[in-house]
C-alpha positions as CSV (number, residue, x, y, z in Angstrom):
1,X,18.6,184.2,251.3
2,X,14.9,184.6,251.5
3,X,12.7,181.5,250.2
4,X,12.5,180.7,247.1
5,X,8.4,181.5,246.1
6,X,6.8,178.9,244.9
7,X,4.8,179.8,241.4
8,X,1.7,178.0,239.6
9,X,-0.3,178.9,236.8
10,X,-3.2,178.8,238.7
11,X,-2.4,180.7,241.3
12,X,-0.9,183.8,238.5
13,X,-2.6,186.8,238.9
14,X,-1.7,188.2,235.1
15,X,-3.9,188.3,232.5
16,X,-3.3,185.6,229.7
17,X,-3.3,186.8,226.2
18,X,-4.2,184.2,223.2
19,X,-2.8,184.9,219.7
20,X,-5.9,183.9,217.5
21,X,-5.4,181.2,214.4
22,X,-5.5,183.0,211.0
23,X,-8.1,182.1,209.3
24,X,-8.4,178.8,206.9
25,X,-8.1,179.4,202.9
26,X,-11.5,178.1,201.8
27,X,-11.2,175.0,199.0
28,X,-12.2,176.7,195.6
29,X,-15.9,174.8,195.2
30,X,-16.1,172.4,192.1
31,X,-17.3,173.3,189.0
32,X,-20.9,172.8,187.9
33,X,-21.7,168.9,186.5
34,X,-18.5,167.5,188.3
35,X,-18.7,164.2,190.2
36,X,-16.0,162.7,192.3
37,X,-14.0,159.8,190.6
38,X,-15.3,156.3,191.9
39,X,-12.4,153.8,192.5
40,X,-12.2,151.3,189.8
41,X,-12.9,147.5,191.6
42,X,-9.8,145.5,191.7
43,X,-9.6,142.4,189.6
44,X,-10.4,139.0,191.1
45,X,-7.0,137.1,190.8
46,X,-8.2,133.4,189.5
47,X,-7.1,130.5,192.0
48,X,-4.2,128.2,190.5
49,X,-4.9,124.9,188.9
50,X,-2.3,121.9,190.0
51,X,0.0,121.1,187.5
52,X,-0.1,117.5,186.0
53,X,3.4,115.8,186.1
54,X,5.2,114.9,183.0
55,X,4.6,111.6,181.3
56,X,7.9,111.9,179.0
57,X,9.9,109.7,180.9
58,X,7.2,106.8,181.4
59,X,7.0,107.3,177.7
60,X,10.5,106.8,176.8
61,X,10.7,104.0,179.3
62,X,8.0,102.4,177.5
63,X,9.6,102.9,174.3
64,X,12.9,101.4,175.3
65,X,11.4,98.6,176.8
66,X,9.3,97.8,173.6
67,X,12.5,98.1,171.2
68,X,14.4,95.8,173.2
69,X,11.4,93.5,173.7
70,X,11.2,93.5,170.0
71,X,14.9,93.0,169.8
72,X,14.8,90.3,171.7
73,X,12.2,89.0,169.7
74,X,13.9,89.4,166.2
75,X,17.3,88.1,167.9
76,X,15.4,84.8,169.2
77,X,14.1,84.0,165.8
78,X,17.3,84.7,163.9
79,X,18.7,82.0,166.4
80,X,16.1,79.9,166.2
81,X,16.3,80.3,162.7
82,X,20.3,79.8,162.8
83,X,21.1,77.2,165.4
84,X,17.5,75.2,165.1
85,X,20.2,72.4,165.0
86,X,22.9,73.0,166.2
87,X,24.7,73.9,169.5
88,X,24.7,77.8,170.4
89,X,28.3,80.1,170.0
90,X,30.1,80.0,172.6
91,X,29.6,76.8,174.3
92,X,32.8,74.1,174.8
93,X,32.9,70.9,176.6
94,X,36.6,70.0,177.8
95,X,37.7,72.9,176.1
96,X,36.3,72.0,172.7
97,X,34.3,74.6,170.9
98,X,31.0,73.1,170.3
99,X,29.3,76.0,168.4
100,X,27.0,75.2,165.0
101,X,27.5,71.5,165.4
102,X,24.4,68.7,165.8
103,X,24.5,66.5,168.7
104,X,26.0,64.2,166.4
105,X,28.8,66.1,165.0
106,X,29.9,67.3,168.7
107,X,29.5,64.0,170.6
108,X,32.0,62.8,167.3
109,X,34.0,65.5,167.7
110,X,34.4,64.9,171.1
111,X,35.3,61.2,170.6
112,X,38.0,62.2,168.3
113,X,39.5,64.6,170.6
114,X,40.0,62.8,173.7
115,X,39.2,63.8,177.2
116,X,41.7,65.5,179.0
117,X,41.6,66.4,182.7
118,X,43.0,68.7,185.0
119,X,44.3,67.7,188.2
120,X,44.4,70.9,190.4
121,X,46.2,71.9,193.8
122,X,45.5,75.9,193.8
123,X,47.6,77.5,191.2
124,X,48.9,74.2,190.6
125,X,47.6,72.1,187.4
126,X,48.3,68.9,185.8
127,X,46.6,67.1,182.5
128,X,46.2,63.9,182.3
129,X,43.8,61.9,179.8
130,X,40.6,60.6,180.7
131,X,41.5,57.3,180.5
132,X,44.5,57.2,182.3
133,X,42.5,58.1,185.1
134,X,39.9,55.3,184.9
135,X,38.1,57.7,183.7
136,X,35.4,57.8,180.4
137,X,33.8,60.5,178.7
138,X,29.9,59.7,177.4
139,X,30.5,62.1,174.3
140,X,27.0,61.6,173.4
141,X,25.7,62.7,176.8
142,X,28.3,65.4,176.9
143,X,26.8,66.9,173.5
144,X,23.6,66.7,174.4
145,X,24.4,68.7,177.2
146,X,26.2,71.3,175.1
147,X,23.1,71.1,172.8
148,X,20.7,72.0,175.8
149,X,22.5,74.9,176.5
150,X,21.0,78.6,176.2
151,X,17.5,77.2,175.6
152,X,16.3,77.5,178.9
153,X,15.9,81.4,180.0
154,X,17.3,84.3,178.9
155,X,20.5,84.1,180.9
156,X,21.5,81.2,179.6
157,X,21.2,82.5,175.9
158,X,23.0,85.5,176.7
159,X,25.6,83.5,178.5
160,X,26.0,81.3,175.5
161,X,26.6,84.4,173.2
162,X,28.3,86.9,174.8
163,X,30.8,84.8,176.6
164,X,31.9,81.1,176.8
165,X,29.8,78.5,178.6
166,X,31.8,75.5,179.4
167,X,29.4,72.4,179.9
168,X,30.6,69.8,182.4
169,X,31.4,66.7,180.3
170,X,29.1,63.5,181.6
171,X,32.0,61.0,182.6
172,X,31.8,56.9,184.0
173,X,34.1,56.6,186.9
174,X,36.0,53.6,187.7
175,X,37.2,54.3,191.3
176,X,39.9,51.4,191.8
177,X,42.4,52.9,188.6
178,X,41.3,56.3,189.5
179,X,43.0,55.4,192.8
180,X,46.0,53.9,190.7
181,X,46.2,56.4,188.6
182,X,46.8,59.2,191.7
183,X,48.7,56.4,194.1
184,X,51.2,55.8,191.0
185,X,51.3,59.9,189.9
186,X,51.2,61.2,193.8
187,X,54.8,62.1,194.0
188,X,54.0,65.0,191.2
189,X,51.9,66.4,193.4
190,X,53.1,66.2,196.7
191,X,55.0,68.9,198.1
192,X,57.3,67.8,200.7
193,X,57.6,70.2,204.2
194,X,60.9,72.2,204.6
195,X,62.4,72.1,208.0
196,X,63.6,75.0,209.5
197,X,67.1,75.3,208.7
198,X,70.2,78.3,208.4
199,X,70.7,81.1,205.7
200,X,74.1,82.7,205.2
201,X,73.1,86.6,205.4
202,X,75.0,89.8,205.5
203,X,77.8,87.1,206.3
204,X,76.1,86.0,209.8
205,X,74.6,83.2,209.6
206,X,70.8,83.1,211.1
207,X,68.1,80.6,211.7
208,X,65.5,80.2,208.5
209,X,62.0,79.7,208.9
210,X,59.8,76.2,208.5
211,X,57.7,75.5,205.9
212,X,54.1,73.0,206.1
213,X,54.1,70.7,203.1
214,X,51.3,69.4,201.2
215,X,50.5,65.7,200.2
216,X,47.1,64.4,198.2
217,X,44.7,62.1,199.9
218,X,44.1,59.4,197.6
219,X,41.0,58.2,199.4
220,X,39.3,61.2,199.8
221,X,39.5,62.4,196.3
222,X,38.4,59.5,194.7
223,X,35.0,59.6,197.6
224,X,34.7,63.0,196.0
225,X,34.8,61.9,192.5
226,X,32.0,59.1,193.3
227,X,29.6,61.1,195.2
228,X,29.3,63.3,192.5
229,X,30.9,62.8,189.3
230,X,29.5,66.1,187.6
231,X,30.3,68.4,190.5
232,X,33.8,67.1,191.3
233,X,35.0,66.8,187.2
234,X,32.9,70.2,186.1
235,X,34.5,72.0,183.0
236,X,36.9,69.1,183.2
237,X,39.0,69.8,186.3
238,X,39.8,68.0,189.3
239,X,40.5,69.4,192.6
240,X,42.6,67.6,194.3
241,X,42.3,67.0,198.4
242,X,45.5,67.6,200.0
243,X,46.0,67.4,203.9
244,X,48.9,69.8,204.8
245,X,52.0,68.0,206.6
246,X,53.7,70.1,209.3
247,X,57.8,70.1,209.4
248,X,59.7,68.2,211.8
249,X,61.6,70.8,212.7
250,X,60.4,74.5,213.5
251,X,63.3,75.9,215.3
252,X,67.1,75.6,214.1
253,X,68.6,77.6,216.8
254,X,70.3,74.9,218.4
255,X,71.9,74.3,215.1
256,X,73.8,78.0,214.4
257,X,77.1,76.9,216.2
258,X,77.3,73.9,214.0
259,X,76.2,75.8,210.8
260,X,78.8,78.5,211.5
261,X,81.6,75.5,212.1
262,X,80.7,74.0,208.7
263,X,80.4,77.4,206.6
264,X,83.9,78.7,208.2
265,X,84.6,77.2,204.6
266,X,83.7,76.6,201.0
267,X,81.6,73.2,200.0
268,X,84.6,71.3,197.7
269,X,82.6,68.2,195.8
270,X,84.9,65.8,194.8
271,X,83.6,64.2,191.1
272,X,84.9,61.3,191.0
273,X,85.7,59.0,187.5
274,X,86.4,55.4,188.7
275,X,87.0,54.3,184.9
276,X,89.5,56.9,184.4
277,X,90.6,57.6,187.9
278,X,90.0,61.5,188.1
279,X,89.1,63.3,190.5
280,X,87.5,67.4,190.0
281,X,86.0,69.7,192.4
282,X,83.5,71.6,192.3
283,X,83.3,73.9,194.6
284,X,80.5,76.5,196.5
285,X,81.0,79.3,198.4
286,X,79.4,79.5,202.2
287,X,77.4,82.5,200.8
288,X,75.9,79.8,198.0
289,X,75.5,76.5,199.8
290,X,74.3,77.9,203.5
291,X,71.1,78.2,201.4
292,X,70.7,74.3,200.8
293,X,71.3,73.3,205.0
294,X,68.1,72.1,206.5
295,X,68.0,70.4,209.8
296,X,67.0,67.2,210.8
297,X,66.0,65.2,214.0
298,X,69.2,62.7,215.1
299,X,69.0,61.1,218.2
300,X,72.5,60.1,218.5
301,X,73.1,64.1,218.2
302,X,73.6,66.3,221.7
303,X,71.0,68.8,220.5
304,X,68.5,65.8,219.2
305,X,69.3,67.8,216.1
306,X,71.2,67.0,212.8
307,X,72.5,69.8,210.1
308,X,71.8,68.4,206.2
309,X,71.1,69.9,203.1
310,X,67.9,69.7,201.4
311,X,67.1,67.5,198.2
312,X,66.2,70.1,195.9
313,X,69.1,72.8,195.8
314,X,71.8,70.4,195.7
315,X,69.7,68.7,192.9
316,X,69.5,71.8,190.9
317,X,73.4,72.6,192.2
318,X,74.8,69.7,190.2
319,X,72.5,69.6,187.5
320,X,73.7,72.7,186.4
321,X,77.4,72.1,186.7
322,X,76.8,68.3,185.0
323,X,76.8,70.1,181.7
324,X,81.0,70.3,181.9
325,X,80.9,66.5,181.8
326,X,80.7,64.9,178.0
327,X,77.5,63.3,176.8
328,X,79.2,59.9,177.2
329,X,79.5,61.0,181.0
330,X,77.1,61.3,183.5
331,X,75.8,61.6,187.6
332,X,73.5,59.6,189.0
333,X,71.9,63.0,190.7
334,X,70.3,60.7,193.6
335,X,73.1,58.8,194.0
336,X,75.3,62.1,194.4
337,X,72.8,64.1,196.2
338,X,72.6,61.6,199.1
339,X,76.1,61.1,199.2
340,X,76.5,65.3,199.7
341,X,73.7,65.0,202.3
342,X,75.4,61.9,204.5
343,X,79.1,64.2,203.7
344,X,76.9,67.4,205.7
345,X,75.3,65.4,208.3
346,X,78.5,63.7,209.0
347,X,80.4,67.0,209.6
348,X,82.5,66.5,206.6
349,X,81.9,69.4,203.9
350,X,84.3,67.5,201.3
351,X,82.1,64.6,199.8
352,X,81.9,62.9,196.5
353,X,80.0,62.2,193.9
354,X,80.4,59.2,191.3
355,X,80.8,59.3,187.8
356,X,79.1,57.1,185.6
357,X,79.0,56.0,181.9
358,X,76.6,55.6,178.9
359,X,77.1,52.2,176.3
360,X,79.1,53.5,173.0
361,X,79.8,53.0,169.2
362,X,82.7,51.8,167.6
363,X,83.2,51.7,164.0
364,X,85.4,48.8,163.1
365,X,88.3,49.8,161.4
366,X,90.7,47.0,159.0
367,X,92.6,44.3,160.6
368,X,89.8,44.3,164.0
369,X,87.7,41.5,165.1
370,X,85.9,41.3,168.2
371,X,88.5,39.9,170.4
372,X,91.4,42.8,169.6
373,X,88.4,45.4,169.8
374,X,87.5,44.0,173.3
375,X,90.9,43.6,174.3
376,X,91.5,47.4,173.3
377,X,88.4,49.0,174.6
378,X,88.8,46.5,177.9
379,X,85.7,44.6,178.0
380,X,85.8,40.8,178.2
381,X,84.7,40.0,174.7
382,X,81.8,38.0,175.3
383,X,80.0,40.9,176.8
384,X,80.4,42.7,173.8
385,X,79.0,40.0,171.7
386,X,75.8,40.0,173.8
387,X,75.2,43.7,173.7
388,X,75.0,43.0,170.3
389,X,72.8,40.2,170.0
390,X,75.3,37.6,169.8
391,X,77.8,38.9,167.0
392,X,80.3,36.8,165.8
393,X,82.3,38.9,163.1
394,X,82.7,41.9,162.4
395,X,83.2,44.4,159.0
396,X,85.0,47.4,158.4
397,X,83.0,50.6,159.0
398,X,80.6,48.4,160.9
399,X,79.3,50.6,164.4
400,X,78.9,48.1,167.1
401,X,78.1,48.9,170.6
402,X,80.5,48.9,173.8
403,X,78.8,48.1,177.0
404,X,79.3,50.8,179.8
405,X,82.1,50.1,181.6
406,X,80.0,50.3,185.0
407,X,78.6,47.0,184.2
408,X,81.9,45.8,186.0
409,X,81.6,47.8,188.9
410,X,78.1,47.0,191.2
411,X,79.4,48.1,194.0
412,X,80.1,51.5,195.6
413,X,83.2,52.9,194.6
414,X,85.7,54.3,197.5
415,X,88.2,57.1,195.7
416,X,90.6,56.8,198.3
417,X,91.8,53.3,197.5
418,X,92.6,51.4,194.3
419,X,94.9,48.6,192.9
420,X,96.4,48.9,189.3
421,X,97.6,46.0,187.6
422,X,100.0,45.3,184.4
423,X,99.4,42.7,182.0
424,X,102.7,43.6,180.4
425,X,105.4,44.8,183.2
426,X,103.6,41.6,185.5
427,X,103.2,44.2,188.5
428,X,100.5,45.0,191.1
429,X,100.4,48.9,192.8
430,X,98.3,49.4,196.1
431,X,97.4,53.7,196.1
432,X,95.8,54.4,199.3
433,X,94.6,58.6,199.5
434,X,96.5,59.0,196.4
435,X,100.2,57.7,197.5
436,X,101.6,54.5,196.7
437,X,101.4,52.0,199.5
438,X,102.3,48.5,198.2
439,X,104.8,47.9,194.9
440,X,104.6,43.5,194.2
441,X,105.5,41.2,191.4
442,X,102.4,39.7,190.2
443,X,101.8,37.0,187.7
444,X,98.7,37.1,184.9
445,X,96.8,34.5,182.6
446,X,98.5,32.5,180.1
447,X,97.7,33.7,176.5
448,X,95.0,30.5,176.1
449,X,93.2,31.7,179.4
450,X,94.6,35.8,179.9
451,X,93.6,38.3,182.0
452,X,91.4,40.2,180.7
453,X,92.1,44.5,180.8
454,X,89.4,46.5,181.9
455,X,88.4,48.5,184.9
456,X,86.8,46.6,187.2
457,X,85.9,45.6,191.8
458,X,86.6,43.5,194.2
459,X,83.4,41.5,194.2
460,X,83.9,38.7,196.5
461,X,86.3,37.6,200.0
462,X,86.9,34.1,200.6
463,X,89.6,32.5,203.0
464,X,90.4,29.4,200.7
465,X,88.8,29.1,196.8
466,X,88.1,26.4,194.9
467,X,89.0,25.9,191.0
468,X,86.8,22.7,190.0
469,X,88.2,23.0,186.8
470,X,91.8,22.6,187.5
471,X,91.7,21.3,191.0
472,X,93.2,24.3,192.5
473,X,92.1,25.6,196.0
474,X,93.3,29.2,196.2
475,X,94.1,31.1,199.6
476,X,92.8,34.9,200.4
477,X,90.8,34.9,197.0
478,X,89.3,38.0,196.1
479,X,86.8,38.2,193.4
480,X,87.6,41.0,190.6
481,X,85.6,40.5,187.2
482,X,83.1,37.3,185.7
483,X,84.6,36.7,182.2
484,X,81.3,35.0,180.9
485,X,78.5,36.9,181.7
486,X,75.9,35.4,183.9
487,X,78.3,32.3,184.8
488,X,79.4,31.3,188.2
489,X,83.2,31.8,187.1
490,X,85.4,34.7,188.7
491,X,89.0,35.9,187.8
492,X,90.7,37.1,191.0
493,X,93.8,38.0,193.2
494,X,94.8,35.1,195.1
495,X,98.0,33.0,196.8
496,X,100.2,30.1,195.5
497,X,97.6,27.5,195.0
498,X,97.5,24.1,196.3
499,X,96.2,20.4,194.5
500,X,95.8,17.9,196.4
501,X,96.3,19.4,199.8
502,X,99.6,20.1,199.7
503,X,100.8,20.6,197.0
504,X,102.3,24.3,195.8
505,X,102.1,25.8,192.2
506,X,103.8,28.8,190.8
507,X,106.0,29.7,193.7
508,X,109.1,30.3,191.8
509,X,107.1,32.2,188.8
510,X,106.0,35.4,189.8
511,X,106.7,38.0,187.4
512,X,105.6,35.5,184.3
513,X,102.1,34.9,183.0
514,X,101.1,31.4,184.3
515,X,97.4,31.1,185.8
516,X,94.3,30.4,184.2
517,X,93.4,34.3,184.1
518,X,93.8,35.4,187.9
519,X,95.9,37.2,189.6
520,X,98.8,35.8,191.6
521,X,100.4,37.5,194.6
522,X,102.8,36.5,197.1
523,X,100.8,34.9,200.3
524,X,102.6,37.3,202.3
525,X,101.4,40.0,199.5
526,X,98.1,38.3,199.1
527,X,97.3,38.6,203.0
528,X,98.1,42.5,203.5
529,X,95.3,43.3,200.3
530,X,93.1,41.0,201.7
531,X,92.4,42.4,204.9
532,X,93.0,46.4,202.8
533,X,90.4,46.0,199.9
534,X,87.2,45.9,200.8
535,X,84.0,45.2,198.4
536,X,83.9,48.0,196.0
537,X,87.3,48.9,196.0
538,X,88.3,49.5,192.2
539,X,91.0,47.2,190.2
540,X,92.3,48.9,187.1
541,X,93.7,45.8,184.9
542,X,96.5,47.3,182.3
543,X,96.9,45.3,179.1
């Protein structure tokens, strides 16, 4: 292929032709007298002023402050107007409203009303007057005070009408019977600590929790009371300073085995009448009385530990059930709360409570005097001639009153033993748990010096007695009943007497009344119930 050739314009040889430009269309010319528009100047645009803030809101500001100024103003004088004399709304001192009254009228007021205080342990609260706590109120003081009130600034005024202002009453200490006063009241406030003890749950039973106890420093309330009076007693309450007591016992682990031993069964209390005899049970479940054990620290015990039921559940346990008994009937709830705790500790979930008696009336009816109504109701007679200021006859449809039959027995009684006698069948029976143990012939008091009926103890033990006013020395006496009150003169159980030394009464007449109001047994007899009947056993004297 022969080389390409190589071509430029400059080096072309041909003629160039150039089209020509057609020629321009000339403007038409303007007409004669015209003149070319000249562009109107553009407006200067004016530069923008600042705009001046608002003064509405200073304005109303300023109103509102004026209207309430002048409010305020109009209010004061009213008041000063309306309580120029007297003490403003609102105000009390010791809880009195004070309001419209002179100093005068208040501090009487005031006087009249007497000062009551309230002794305060948290959410706790107690009122005792004033005065029982050494404490007296300066009523004049006080209504000054509730006079002064609300005239000081604003905030006190406003305080004075739109709520209540209680003014702390002016008071004079006296610190030794304020001390008295919380020594003698302390037990109302102290709360004791609550060992840790068991709960019956779900049927298991489990360990339950301690709890600290609370109990009121004497000394260091009454130091705050006398360091500052108005501080300590403002709007008439007491604080009281109480030191928190931590439980002896915080774990009762060591105490389950023994809990689950002792609630394997129901609680059965035995009430027990020694007038009449009786015996009832009341008896709680394991789910109900697990609640009341508590432990204790024993010594004596393997685990240094003790199980016991606490004071207040059994408390509230047989106050509640004391309502079967009749109001002539009673417990004596510390008495029977002890005993159930010492029944616990000891292992024994059978224990007893005592029943005990209230004094009664007794209309007289025809044909009584005092002696058949004490030898019916069995009381020695003189006893019921002092309870009734020393009466010495009687009238039908008279009421008289009948000692408590307890005033025979001073000792604690034992339910498991007691001795019956019979006036009329001359007998003795010995009942030991319920079952007859001993069956004698006895002999009573002759009719000028009986035996008096009546449920009574056995008071006293000596080996060999002496009668002083028969010359008698009587073996194995046992004391049951003083028929005089207050004298040094006991009817008893005792042997064949001797006089002289040697000499033996009665031997051949048992079975017959023949002492001077005693009791005669056998000295074989006599010997086996001396060494049986302790102090307290009861002695239930048929007529």
């Amino acid at each position: 292929m022969p080389p390409r050739r190589a071509y430029s314009r400059a080096q072309s040889t041909q003629p160039v032709r150039v089209r020509p430009l057609p020629p321009a269309a000339p403007y038409p010319a303007p007409p004669a007298g015209f003149r070319a528009p000249v562009p109107a100047a553009r407006p200067a645009v004016p530069a923008r002023r600042p705009r001046r803030k608002s003064n509405g809101l200073l304005w109303l500001a300023a109103g509102i402050a004026a209207l309430v100024f002048m409010s305020c103003a109009a209010l004061t004088l009213m008041l000063a107007f309306t309580y120029m004399n007297g003490i403003l709304p609102g105000v009390t001192a010791l809880g009195v409203p004070l309001a419209g009254l002179s100093i005068d009228e208040a501090a009487q007021k005031l006087a009249q009303t007497g000062a009551q205080i309230r002794l305060t342990d948290g959410q706790n609260a107690w009122r005792f007057p004033a005065a029982d706590l050494g404490l007296t109120l300066d009523s004049t003081a006080t209504a000054r005070a509730a006079y002064e009130q609300g005239r000081s600034d604003w905030t006190s005024i406003l305080a004075a009408f739109l709520g209540r202002v209680e003014v702390p009453p002016v008071l004079q200490v006296d610190p030794p019977s304020l001390q008295l006063a919380l020594q003698t009241n302390a037990d109302q406030f102290n709360q004791s600590p609550v060992n840790a003890g068991v709960a019956f749950i779900a049927g298991e039973v489990q360990s339950t929790p301690p709890q600290a106890g609370r109990v009121l420093d004497v000394a260091a309330t009454v130091a705050r009371v006398q360091a500052d009076p108005a501080a300590a007693l403002a709007d008439g309450r007491l604080e009281l300073v109480m030191q928190t007591v931590a439980p002896a016992i915080t774990d009762s682990t060591p105490m389950l085995q023994q809990a689950r031993n002792l609630l394997s069964s129901p609680l059965d209390i035995r009430i027990y009448d020694p007038i009449t005899g009786d015996s009832v049970y009341w008896s709680a479940p394991p789910q109900e009385w697990a609640s009341w054990l508590t432990a204790e620290p024993d010594s004596s015990a393997p685990t240094g530990l003790v199980l016991s039921a606490a004071d207040a559940p059994v408390r509230a346990y047989l106050n509640a059930r004391s309502a079967v008994l009749d109001s002539s009937r009673y417990l004596n709830l510390d008495e029977a709360v002890t005993s159930i705790q010492q029944g616990i500790r000891a292992g024994r979930p059978q224990p007893y409570a005592r029943v005990y008696h209230r004094d009664r009336q007794y209309i007289v009816q025809a044909g009584e005097t005092i002696t058949s109504i004490a030898w019916d109701v069995g009381v020695p007679y003189l006893y019921i001639v002092q309870a009734n200021g020393g009466l010495e006859s009687v009238s039908v449809g008279q009421s008289i009153t009948i000692p408590s039959p307890d005033t025979f027995l001073p000792y604690p009684v034992n339910p498991d033993k007691r001795i019956v006698v019979s006036i009329s069948r001359q007998r003795t029976w010995v009942y030991e748990n319920g079952q007859l143990k001993w069956e004698w012939l006895a002999s009573t008091g002759i009719p000028d010096s009986p035996t008096w009926p009546g449920v009574y103890q056995i008071i006293s033990h000596e080996p060999n007695a002496y009668a002083g006013n028969w010359n008698l020395w009587m073996p194995n006496f046992m004391g049951v009943y003083q028929p005089i009150p207050g004298a040094d003169f006991t009817n008893g159980f005792h042997g064949f007497p001797t006089r002289g030394g040697s000499q033996l009464l009665w031997t051949n007449s048992l079975g017959t009344r023949v002492t001077y109001g005693c009791i005669l047994l056998s000295n074989d007899n006599i010997q086996l119930l001396y060494n049986w009947a302790e102090e307290g056993v009861v002695v239930e004297i048929q007529a």
